[in-house]
Amino acid sequence: MAAKYADVIIDISHEKVDRPFQYKIPQELSDAVCAGVRVHVPFGRGNRDQTGYVVELSDQPDYPEEKMKSITSVDDLGITAQSIQIRTAYWMKRQYGATMIAALKTVLPVKQKLKQLERKKVTGCMPAAELLALAERCEGKHQPAKARVLRALAEEELLPYELIRQKLNVSPATLQALQRQGCLRIETESLYRNPVKPVLEKEQRVALSDTQQHIIDDVLQDYRAGCAGTYLLHGVTGSGKTEVYLGVIEQMIAMGKQAIVLIPEIALTYQTLLRFYKRFGDRVSVMNSTLSMGERYDQIRRAEDGEIDVIIGPRSALFTPFPNLGVIVVDEEHEGSYKSESMPKYHARETAVYIASMQHAAVILGSATPSMEAYYRAGKGEYKLYEMLDRHGNSTLPDVYTIDLREELKQGNRSVFSRKLRELMEQRLAAGEQTILFLNRRGYAGFISCRACGHVMKCPHCDVSLSEHRGGMLICHYCGYEERRPAKCPECGSGYLMGFKAGTEQIEEALHREFPDARVLRMDADTTRKKESYEQILSAFADEQADILVGTQMIVKGHDFPNVTLVGVLAADLSLNRNDYRAGERTFQLLTQAAGRAGRGDKKGEVVIQTYQPEHYSIVHAAKQDYGAFYEEEITYRDLMSYPPVSHMLAVLITSSDQDEGRKLCEEMTDIVNKRCVEDRGTNDTVQDTVQVIGPAEAAISRINDLYRHVFYVKHADYQRLVGIKDILELFCKEKELRNLTVQYDFDPMNTY
Ligand code: ADP
Ligand code: ZN
Ligand code: ZN
């Protein structure tokens, strides 16, 4: 039976688009009305004729049918790119929680006035640490505007002038003053930049392997049969996944279809782009954060007008309005950057699947270490799984040594380099081969552990480590538990209880001290302030201008270094002890990728993993490069603790200028959920059916920019049940007309708050 009612959004440029209006679907239009079509409707008191877009159909009226108006007619445009964007926005609003305006702004290109032929930008001229120190001094001198700019620049190397003026509300005079002080540079760029430089070289085509050919054929066969699905390509780096993407896209283009290729910004290197340019020439465009809004808008118009067939870019490239989308590729699908950090907090992988389903397009996910989500769905048959587990060429997997740092200390070695690592580094220096030292600096601050026995201070009620706060308190950010920081290790009594603090700079210093002849390059947020310097450092290392490269997770992506035969992971635990349910997964991914950098040429590689927890399953399985074993253990843990992907989790984050108001709202909202769940609980409910509420608690970073943060979590096996709870909370907040308080929803969060 056809649906009887349609939700229509009237005018997408209007500020009040937030809610759709429900209309009756007349019998004679019932075939023509579907989500996304443009319709004419009577609107307002005078029943003026208005155009609108149908965003949803239903069989239930939201209010008495007598009062409901009917759709007048349907525009015969078919499903246009714009109607798909509007449906996507509406879906994101529902699925992730946001206003319709925020969702539309995420999806639709922002039109900018054409006069923007020049562009001003502001670049920081000091290392981040100095900018922060200066910011603190400014705060002391009651110069908050200066402090805001300095803090922003410490986080982001380069900021648009307009953003600083408007968002940070800083005057031109203040910026001038900071420029005179030598803290920053204001620059004007006037030329319009075409993101694609012409490529003259022709591509050397390779003969596809049977596996590659089979995958391409399979995907296209499904597509032609009208049942395109989602495909997960599990293949180590270098196994030939990109060749598969290229092959599918090539045939899509031959059928008059277009392709979106998502690549995390950090992996969007020139080498990667080059392969697409060589294959598809100027029918390819790229979207990245260095493009201005105007340039982005231009790329989108080119896509709409059929001037390009392929767009490559990070998350936001997903919303490119191609008229005949054939495939969306999500490379490195496990990357955290695919999740938006502002509302709506959508995940590009899930959104890609939704967008593709509207257009019967295929989705190809690729990863060497698939996300728990993707592998879980593949296991349930929702995605088709292809494994490509051999590397191309003759490179073999490296030998891995796991070193117990507790033993090192016992043996009197206080250096950041274990004896094994030092020995292997010396061999490399003698042989003229290269070493990468990897410091996983995420999760740097906070947790404390015992240097003697490796014991980590944990919450007695949750399986997370406690975070160290000022004043010597250890706090659990899941349940609010707190205790005083002990002077001695509760496990072994040693006084060596401390936070692990070894930044890349300290490692570099240690290298100069202990290996005075080695040539060292360092790569982290400080040394890569400028966009090009990231590429410059990597190229210099690839050209063998240095023996050792020290860096954060940035260095595990992108370039190939055939002369690197040794990779050292200095402290594998650093990412494990983040108080976060994804810590094990992230650690496994980082270690596997770091290890994958050793021995890419014809020389065999070696990997040293230094850790205080050599028995931890993430480390054990990463050392063996055994994804399957890791997955089994991790999924058991997620299942046991009702964490995603087995269950689902909604984080509700409340920010407020007044601490008490924020805490109060957080408590009230938690109460509502608790009450609803008690009311709704049936007698036959199993554990699976119960809604679990965790919190309220202060967020891990309890104050940012003078805003207090409170948080609670809701867990349930059914995602839609959480959407329902979100809807109730949204309604509650709307009725309260909150002032100075914002509420954010985050489904299946990538990090806990
Ligand atoms: P991935 O995307 O999985 O990292 P790539 O597609 O980039 O893998 O392939 C890695 C390297 O192997 C590339 O240099 C690529 O040209 C080469 N390669 C891939 N497939 C083949 C093949 N069938 N025959 C020869 N070389 C190949
Ligand atoms: Zn101890
Ligand atoms: Zn706890």
PDB file of N, CA and C in Angstrom, residues 645-728:
ATOM      1  N   PRO A 645      30.759  -2.450  17.971  1.00  0.00           N
ATOM      2  CA  PRO A 645      29.585  -2.495  17.097  1.00  0.00           C
ATOM      3  C   PRO A 645      28.519  -3.493  17.544  1.00  0.00           C
ATOM      4  N   VAL A 646      28.774  -4.282  18.580  1.00  0.00           N
ATOM      5  CA  VAL A 646      27.782  -5.283  18.973  1.00  0.00           C
ATOM      6  C   VAL A 646      26.545  -4.584  19.520  1.00  0.00           C
ATOM      7  N   SER A 647      26.775  -3.610  20.369  1.00  0.00           N
ATOM      8  CA  SER A 647      25.685  -2.786  20.870  1.00  0.00           C
ATOM      9  C   SER A 647      25.923  -1.383  20.313  1.00  0.00           C
ATOM     10  N   HIS A 648      25.076  -0.452  20.679  1.00  0.00           N
ATOM     11  CA  HIS A 648      25.319   0.924  20.240  1.00  0.00           C
ATOM     12  C   HIS A 648      25.374   1.835  21.450  1.00  0.00           C
ATOM     13  N   MET A 649      26.003   2.986  21.255  1.00  0.00           N
ATOM     14  CA  MET A 649      26.236   3.882  22.376  1.00  0.00           C
ATOM     15  C   MET A 649      26.005   5.320  21.924  1.00  0.00           C
ATOM     16  N   LEU A 650      25.239   6.036  22.712  1.00  0.00           N
ATOM     17  CA  LEU A 650      24.994   7.456  22.436  1.00  0.00           C
ATOM     18  C   LEU A 650      25.665   8.272  23.530  1.00  0.00           C
ATOM     19  N   ALA A 651      26.538   9.187  23.133  1.00  0.00           N
ATOM     20  CA  ALA A 651      27.142  10.101  24.095  1.00  0.00           C
ATOM     21  C   ALA A 651      26.398  11.420  24.016  1.00  0.00           C
ATOM     22  N   VAL A 652      26.020  11.954  25.169  1.00  0.00           N
ATOM     23  CA  VAL A 652      25.382  13.264  25.200  1.00  0.00           C
ATOM     24  C   VAL A 652      26.322  14.208  25.937  1.00  0.00           C
ATOM     25  N   LEU A 653      26.765  15.221  25.226  1.00  0.00           N
ATOM     26  CA  LEU A 653      27.733  16.161  25.786  1.00  0.00           C
ATOM     27  C   LEU A 653      27.066  17.516  25.976  1.00  0.00           C
ATOM     28  N   ILE A 654      27.156  18.033  27.191  1.00  0.00           N
ATOM     29  CA  ILE A 654      26.540  19.324  27.490  1.00  0.00           C
ATOM     30  C   ILE A 654      27.641  20.318  27.797  1.00  0.00           C
ATOM     31  N   THR A 655      27.641  21.427  27.083  1.00  0.00           N
ATOM     32  CA  THR A 655      28.623  22.459  27.380  1.00  0.00           C
ATOM     33  C   THR A 655      27.884  23.689  27.896  1.00  0.00           C
ATOM     34  N   SER A 656      28.481  24.334  28.869  1.00  0.00           N
ATOM     35  CA  SER A 656      27.795  25.461  29.494  1.00  0.00           C
ATOM     36  C   SER A 656      28.809  26.467  30.000  1.00  0.00           C
ATOM     37  N   SER A 657      28.408  27.727  30.030  1.00  0.00           N
ATOM     38  CA  SER A 657      29.305  28.739  30.575  1.00  0.00           C
ATOM     39  C   SER A 657      29.261  28.706  32.102  1.00  0.00           C
ATOM     40  N   ASP A 658      28.160  28.197  32.623  1.00  0.00           N
ATOM     41  CA  ASP A 658      28.041  28.073  34.078  1.00  0.00           C
ATOM     42  C   ASP A 658      28.118  26.606  34.458  1.00  0.00           C
ATOM     43  N   GLN A 659      29.049  26.287  35.334  1.00  0.00           N
ATOM     44  CA  GLN A 659      29.296  24.891  35.667  1.00  0.00           C
ATOM     45  C   GLN A 659      28.071  24.216  36.279  1.00  0.00           C
ATOM     46  N   ASP A 660      27.417  24.908  37.207  1.00  0.00           N
ATOM     47  CA  ASP A 660      26.271  24.303  37.892  1.00  0.00           C
ATOM     48  C   ASP A 660      25.110  24.057  36.951  1.00  0.00           C
ATOM     49  N   GLU A 661      24.866  25.027  36.065  1.00  0.00           N
ATOM     50  CA  GLU A 661      23.778  24.855  35.102  1.00  0.00           C
ATOM     51  C   GLU A 661      24.021  23.644  34.229  1.00  0.00           C
ATOM     52  N   GLY A 662      25.268  23.486  33.804  1.00  0.00           N
ATOM     53  CA  GLY A 662      25.612  22.352  32.957  1.00  0.00           C
ATOM     54  C   GLY A 662      25.407  21.043  33.689  1.00  0.00           C
ATOM     55  N   ARG A 663      25.877  20.993  34.928  1.00  0.00           N
ATOM     56  CA  ARG A 663      25.740  19.768  35.702  1.00  0.00           C
ATOM     57  C   ARG A 663      24.271  19.439  35.915  1.00  0.00           C
ATOM     58  N   LYS A 664      23.493  20.499  36.202  1.00  0.00           N
ATOM     59  CA  LYS A 664      22.071  20.290  36.477  1.00  0.00           C
ATOM     60  C   LYS A 664      21.359  19.739  35.234  1.00  0.00           C
ATOM     61  N   LEU A 665      21.614  20.347  34.088  1.00  0.00           N
ATOM     62  CA  LEU A 665      20.959  19.864  32.873  1.00  0.00           C
ATOM     63  C   LEU A 665      21.356  18.418  32.596  1.00  0.00           C
ATOM     64  N   CYS A 666      22.634  18.136  32.785  1.00  0.00           N
ATOM     65  CA  CYS A 666      23.123  16.782  32.541  1.00  0.00           C
ATOM     66  C   CYS A 666      22.392  15.785  33.448  1.00  0.00           C
ATOM     67  N   GLU A 667      22.217  16.161  34.711  1.00  0.00           N
ATOM     68  CA  GLU A 667      21.507  15.288  35.643  1.00  0.00           C
ATOM     69  C   GLU A 667      20.056  15.118  35.235  1.00  0.00           C
ATOM     70  N   GLU A 668      19.427  16.226  34.851  1.00  0.00           N
ATOM     71  CA  GLU A 668      18.016  16.173  34.437  1.00  0.00           C
ATOM     72  C   GLU A 668      17.835  15.245  33.241  1.00  0.00           C
ATOM     73  N   MET A 669      18.733  15.396  32.264  1.00  0.00           N
ATOM     74  CA  MET A 669      18.592  14.593  31.046  1.00  0.00           C
ATOM     75  C   MET A 669      18.852  13.121  31.341  1.00  0.00           C
ATOM     76  N   THR A 670      19.805  12.864  32.200  1.00  0.00           N
ATOM     77  CA  THR A 670      20.068  11.475  32.584  1.00  0.00           C
ATOM     78  C   THR A 670      18.837  10.878  33.271  1.00  0.00           C
ATOM     79  N   ASP A 671      18.226  11.698  34.123  1.00  0.00           N
ATOM     80  CA  ASP A 671      17.005  11.263  34.814  1.00  0.00           C
ATOM     81  C   ASP A 671      15.910  10.875  33.838  1.00  0.00           C
ATOM     82  N   ILE A 672      15.730  11.735  32.830  1.00  0.00           N
ATOM     83  CA  ILE A 672      14.683  11.460  31.842  1.00  0.00           C
ATOM     84  C   ILE A 672      14.912  10.094  31.212  1.00  0.00           C
ATOM     85  N   VAL A 673      16.141   9.848  30.805  1.00  0.00           N
ATOM     86  CA  VAL A 673      16.428   8.570  30.162  1.00  0.00           C
ATOM     87  C   VAL A 673      16.186   7.427  31.150  1.00  0.00           C
ATOM     88  N   ASN A 674      16.675   7.603  32.360  1.00  0.00           N
ATOM     89  CA  ASN A 674      16.470   6.562  33.374  1.00  0.00           C
ATOM     90  C   ASN A 674      14.991   6.269  33.580  1.00  0.00           C
ATOM     91  N   LYS A 675      14.211   7.328  33.687  1.00  0.00           N
ATOM     92  CA  LYS A 675      12.783   7.156  33.921  1.00  0.00           C
ATOM     93  C   LYS A 675      12.121   6.448  32.746  1.00  0.00           C
ATOM     94  N   ARG A 676      12.421   6.917  31.540  1.00  0.00           N
ATOM     95  CA  ARG A 676      11.827   6.314  30.359  1.00  0.00           C
ATOM     96  C   ARG A 676      12.146   4.826  30.297  1.00  0.00           C
ATOM     97  N   CYS A 677      13.353   4.517  30.660  1.00  0.00           N
ATOM     98  CA  CYS A 677      13.776   3.128  30.524  1.00  0.00           C
ATOM     99  C   CYS A 677      13.082   2.258  31.555  1.00  0.00           C
ATOM    100  N   VAL A 678      12.878   2.827  32.746  1.00  0.00           N
ATOM    101  CA  VAL A 678      12.165   2.066  33.769  1.00  0.00           C
ATOM    102  C   VAL A 678      10.727   1.856  33.327  1.00  0.00           C
ATOM    103  N   GLU A 679      10.091   2.927  32.834  1.00  0.00           N
ATOM    104  CA  GLU A 679       8.708   2.829  32.365  1.00  0.00           C
ATOM    105  C   GLU A 679       8.563   1.814  31.242  1.00  0.00           C
ATOM    106  N   ASP A 680       9.515   1.859  30.328  1.00  0.00           N
ATOM    107  CA  ASP A 680       9.385   1.043  29.117  1.00  0.00           C
ATOM    108  C   ASP A 680       9.738  -0.417  29.333  1.00  0.00           C
ATOM    109  N   ARG A 681      10.391  -0.688  30.440  1.00  0.00           N
ATOM    110  CA  ARG A 681      10.940  -2.031  30.586  1.00  0.00           C
ATOM    111  C   ARG A 681       9.830  -3.073  30.720  1.00  0.00           C
ATOM    112  N   GLY A 682       9.785  -3.985  29.797  1.00  0.00           N
ATOM    113  CA  GLY A 682       8.770  -5.038  29.853  1.00  0.00           C
ATOM    114  C   GLY A 682       9.234  -6.160  30.761  1.00  0.00           C
ATOM    115  N   THR A 683       8.315  -7.059  31.115  1.00  0.00           N
ATOM    116  CA  THR A 683       8.678  -8.138  32.030  1.00  0.00           C
ATOM    117  C   THR A 683       9.563  -9.178  31.350  1.00  0.00           C
ATOM    118  N   ASN A 684       9.421  -9.284  30.023  1.00  0.00           N
ATOM    119  CA  ASN A 684      10.174 -10.310  29.318  1.00  0.00           C
ATOM    120  C   ASN A 684      11.523  -9.819  28.797  1.00  0.00           C
ATOM    121  N   ASP A 685      11.870  -8.609  29.148  1.00  0.00           N
ATOM    122  CA  ASP A 685      13.088  -8.044  28.585  1.00  0.00           C
ATOM    123  C   ASP A 685      14.328  -8.818  29.007  1.00  0.00           C
ATOM    124  N   THR A 686      15.202  -9.041  28.037  1.00  0.00           N
ATOM    125  CA  THR A 686      16.484  -9.655  28.343  1.00  0.00           C
ATOM    126  C   THR A 686      17.502  -8.542  28.533  1.00  0.00           C
ATOM    127  N   VAL A 687      18.728  -8.905  28.823  1.00  0.00           N
ATOM    128  CA  VAL A 687      19.778  -7.899  28.988  1.00  0.00           C
ATOM    129  C   VAL A 687      19.895  -7.063  27.713  1.00  0.00           C
ATOM    130  N   GLN A 688      19.742  -7.742  26.574  1.00  0.00           N
ATOM    131  CA  GLN A 688      19.832  -7.062  25.284  1.00  0.00           C
ATOM    132  C   GLN A 688      18.845  -5.902  25.182  1.00  0.00           C
ATOM    133  N   ASP A 689      17.686  -6.048  25.821  1.00  0.00           N
ATOM    134  CA  ASP A 689      16.647  -5.045  25.678  1.00  0.00           C
ATOM    135  C   ASP A 689      16.828  -3.859  26.607  1.00  0.00           C
ATOM    136  N   THR A 690      17.610  -4.031  27.656  1.00  0.00           N
ATOM    137  CA  THR A 690      17.686  -2.950  28.626  1.00  0.00           C
ATOM    138  C   THR A 690      18.581  -1.832  28.138  1.00  0.00           C
ATOM    139  N   VAL A 691      18.139  -0.654  28.458  1.00  0.00           N
ATOM    140  CA  VAL A 691      18.926   0.528  28.157  1.00  0.00           C
ATOM    141  C   VAL A 691      19.845   0.770  29.341  1.00  0.00           C
ATOM    142  N   GLN A 692      21.139   0.916  29.055  1.00  0.00           N
ATOM    143  CA  GLN A 692      22.082   1.200  30.138  1.00  0.00           C
ATOM    144  C   GLN A 692      22.465   2.663  30.111  1.00  0.00           C
ATOM    145  N   VAL A 693      22.436   3.283  31.255  1.00  0.00           N
ATOM    146  CA  VAL A 693      22.835   4.685  31.336  1.00  0.00           C
ATOM    147  C   VAL A 693      24.100   4.778  32.174  1.00  0.00           C
ATOM    148  N   ILE A 694      25.101   5.476  31.655  1.00  0.00           N
ATOM    149  CA  ILE A 694      26.360   5.642  32.384  1.00  0.00           C
ATOM    150  C   ILE A 694      26.587   7.133  32.594  1.00  0.00           C
ATOM    151  N   GLY A 695      26.743   7.530  33.814  1.00  0.00           N
ATOM    152  CA  GLY A 695      26.912   8.944  34.124  1.00  0.00           C
ATOM    153  C   GLY A 695      25.724   9.432  34.922  1.00  0.00           C
ATOM    154  N   PRO A 696      25.591  10.723  35.109  1.00  0.00           N
ATOM    155  CA  PRO A 696      26.359  11.835  34.545  1.00  0.00           C
ATOM    156  C   PRO A 696      27.746  11.985  35.170  1.00  0.00           C
ATOM    157  N   ALA A 697      28.641  12.588  34.389  1.00  0.00           N
ATOM    158  CA  ALA A 697      29.988  12.838  34.898  1.00  0.00           C
ATOM    159  C   ALA A 697      30.584  14.066  34.216  1.00  0.00           C
ATOM    160  N   GLU A 698      31.633  14.571  34.802  1.00  0.00           N
ATOM    161  CA  GLU A 698      32.387  15.628  34.120  1.00  0.00           C
ATOM    162  C   GLU A 698      33.140  15.007  32.950  1.00  0.00           C
ATOM    163  N   ALA A 699      33.288  15.748  31.859  1.00  0.00           N
ATOM    164  CA  ALA A 699      34.047  15.232  30.724  1.00  0.00           C
ATOM    165  C   ALA A 699      35.534  15.190  31.076  1.00  0.00           C
ATOM    166  N   ALA A 700      36.282  14.399  30.318  1.00  0.00           N
ATOM    167  CA  ALA A 700      37.713  14.243  30.590  1.00  0.00           C
ATOM    168  C   ALA A 700      38.412  15.593  30.566  1.00  0.00           C
ATOM    169  N   ILE A 701      38.086  16.363  29.560  1.00  0.00           N
ATOM    170  CA  ILE A 701      38.552  17.744  29.545  1.00  0.00           C
ATOM    171  C   ILE A 701      37.346  18.533  30.027  1.00  0.00           C
ATOM    172  N   SER A 702      37.366  18.898  31.289  1.00  0.00           N
ATOM    173  CA  SER A 702      36.125  19.383  31.887  1.00  0.00           C
ATOM    174  C   SER A 702      35.830  20.835  31.514  1.00  0.00           C
ATOM    175  N   ARG A 703      36.806  21.498  30.937  1.00  0.00           N
ATOM    176  CA  ARG A 703      36.554  22.865  30.509  1.00  0.00           C
ATOM    177  C   ARG A 703      37.396  23.162  29.278  1.00  0.00           C
ATOM    178  N   ILE A 704      36.761  23.690  28.249  1.00  0.00           N
ATOM    179  CA  ILE A 704      37.480  24.119  27.052  1.00  0.00           C
ATOM    180  C   ILE A 704      36.949  25.501  26.703  1.00  0.00           C
ATOM    181  N   ASN A 705      37.864  26.410  26.461  1.00  0.00           N
ATOM    182  CA  ASN A 705      37.431  27.768  26.118  1.00  0.00           C
ATOM    183  C   ASN A 705      36.430  28.325  27.113  1.00  0.00           C
ATOM    184  N   ASP A 706      36.656  28.117  28.357  1.00  0.00           N
ATOM    185  CA  ASP A 706      35.777  28.617  29.412  1.00  0.00           C
ATOM    186  C   ASP A 706      34.394  27.992  29.407  1.00  0.00           C
ATOM    187  N   LEU A 707      34.214  26.918  28.672  1.00  0.00           N
ATOM    188  CA  LEU A 707      32.928  26.216  28.705  1.00  0.00           C
ATOM    189  C   LEU A 707      33.104  24.913  29.475  1.00  0.00           C
ATOM    190  N   TYR A 708      32.180  24.666  30.376  1.00  0.00           N
ATOM    191  CA  TYR A 708      32.220  23.436  31.164  1.00  0.00           C
ATOM    192  C   TYR A 708      31.569  22.314  30.379  1.00  0.00           C
ATOM    193  N   ARG A 709      32.093  21.120  30.541  1.00  0.00           N
ATOM    194  CA  ARG A 709      31.578  19.982  29.779  1.00  0.00           C
ATOM    195  C   ARG A 709      31.135  18.858  30.709  1.00  0.00           C
ATOM    196  N   HIS A 710      29.896  18.460  30.517  1.00  0.00           N
ATOM    197  CA  HIS A 710      29.366  17.314  31.250  1.00  0.00           C
ATOM    198  C   HIS A 710      28.858  16.292  30.248  1.00  0.00           C
ATOM    199  N   VAL A 711      28.846  15.056  30.678  1.00  0.00           N
ATOM    200  CA  VAL A 711      28.543  14.017  29.704  1.00  0.00           C
ATOM    201  C   VAL A 711      27.822  12.848  30.356  1.00  0.00           C
ATOM    202  N   PHE A 712      26.982  12.172  29.572  1.00  0.00           N
ATOM    203  CA  PHE A 712      26.509  10.848  29.972  1.00  0.00           C
ATOM    204  C   PHE A 712      26.362   9.983  28.731  1.00  0.00           C
ATOM    205  N   TYR A 713      26.300   8.679  28.975  1.00  0.00           N
ATOM    206  CA  TYR A 713      26.250   7.726  27.856  1.00  0.00           C
ATOM    207  C   TYR A 713      25.025   6.833  27.999  1.00  0.00           C
ATOM    208  N   VAL A 714      24.448   6.460  26.869  1.00  0.00           N
ATOM    209  CA  VAL A 714      23.342   5.520  26.869  1.00  0.00           C
ATOM    210  C   VAL A 714      23.704   4.386  25.918  1.00  0.00           C
ATOM    211  N   LYS A 715      23.540   3.156  26.388  1.00  0.00           N
ATOM    212  CA  LYS A 715      23.865   2.008  25.541  1.00  0.00           C
ATOM    213  C   LYS A 715      22.629   1.160  25.279  1.00  0.00           C
ATOM    214  N   HIS A 716      22.489   0.697  24.058  1.00  0.00           N
ATOM    215  CA  HIS A 716      21.425  -0.247  23.725  1.00  0.00           C
ATOM    216  C   HIS A 716      21.795  -0.980  22.440  1.00  0.00           C
ATOM    217  N   ALA A 717      21.277  -2.203  22.308  1.00  0.00           N
ATOM    218  CA  ALA A 717      21.627  -3.007  21.139  1.00  0.00           C
ATOM    219  C   ALA A 717      21.000  -2.467  19.856  1.00  0.00           C
ATOM    220  N   ASP A 718      19.859  -1.797  19.979  1.00  0.00           N
ATOM    221  CA  ASP A 718      19.154  -1.318  18.793  1.00  0.00           C
ATOM    222  C   ASP A 718      19.431   0.170  18.586  1.00  0.00           C
ATOM    223  N   TYR A 719      20.059   0.477  17.477  1.00  0.00           N
ATOM    224  CA  TYR A 719      20.422   1.868  17.188  1.00  0.00           C
ATOM    225  C   TYR A 719      19.188   2.767  17.191  1.00  0.00           C
ATOM    226  N   GLN A 720      18.104   2.265  16.585  1.00  0.00           N
ATOM    227  CA  GLN A 720      16.910   3.114  16.470  1.00  0.00           C
ATOM    228  C   GLN A 720      16.315   3.435  17.832  1.00  0.00           C
ATOM    229  N   ARG A 721      16.513   2.565  18.783  1.00  0.00           N
ATOM    230  CA  ARG A 721      16.043   2.846  20.139  1.00  0.00           C
ATOM    231  C   ARG A 721      16.786   4.064  20.691  1.00  0.00           C
ATOM    232  N   LEU A 722      18.084   4.143  20.412  1.00  0.00           N
ATOM    233  CA  LEU A 722      18.863   5.302  20.853  1.00  0.00           C
ATOM    234  C   LEU A 722      18.439   6.563  20.114  1.00  0.00           C
ATOM    235  N   VAL A 723      18.094   6.401  18.822  1.00  0.00           N
ATOM    236  CA  VAL A 723      17.592   7.554  18.066  1.00  0.00           C
ATOM    237  C   VAL A 723      16.326   8.070  18.745  1.00  0.00           C
ATOM    238  N   GLY A 724      15.474   7.135  19.176  1.00  0.00           N
ATOM    239  CA  GLY A 724      14.244   7.512  19.871  1.00  0.00           C
ATOM    240  C   GLY A 724      14.543   8.294  21.148  1.00  0.00           C
ATOM    241  N   ILE A 725      15.540   7.853  21.887  1.00  0.00           N
ATOM    242  CA  ILE A 725      15.921   8.550  23.126  1.00  0.00           C
ATOM    243  C   ILE A 725      16.461   9.937  22.801  1.00  0.00           C
ATOM    244  N   LYS A 726      17.265   9.996  21.745  1.00  0.00           N
ATOM    245  CA  LYS A 726      17.783  11.296  21.296  1.00  0.00           C
ATOM    246  C   LYS A 726      16.631  12.234  20.946  1.00  0.00           C
ATOM    247  N   ASP A 727      15.624  11.707  20.254  1.00  0.00           N
ATOM    248  CA  ASP A 727      14.471  12.537  19.882  1.00  0.00           C
ATOM    249  C   ASP A 727      13.777  13.101  21.122  1.00  0.00           C
ATOM    250  N   ILE A 728      13.606  12.253  22.132  1.00  0.00           N
ATOM    251  CA  ILE A 728      12.961  12.703  23.372  1.00  0.00           C
ATOM    252  C   ILE A 728      13.782  13.815  24.019  1.00  0.00           C
TER     253      ILE A 728
END
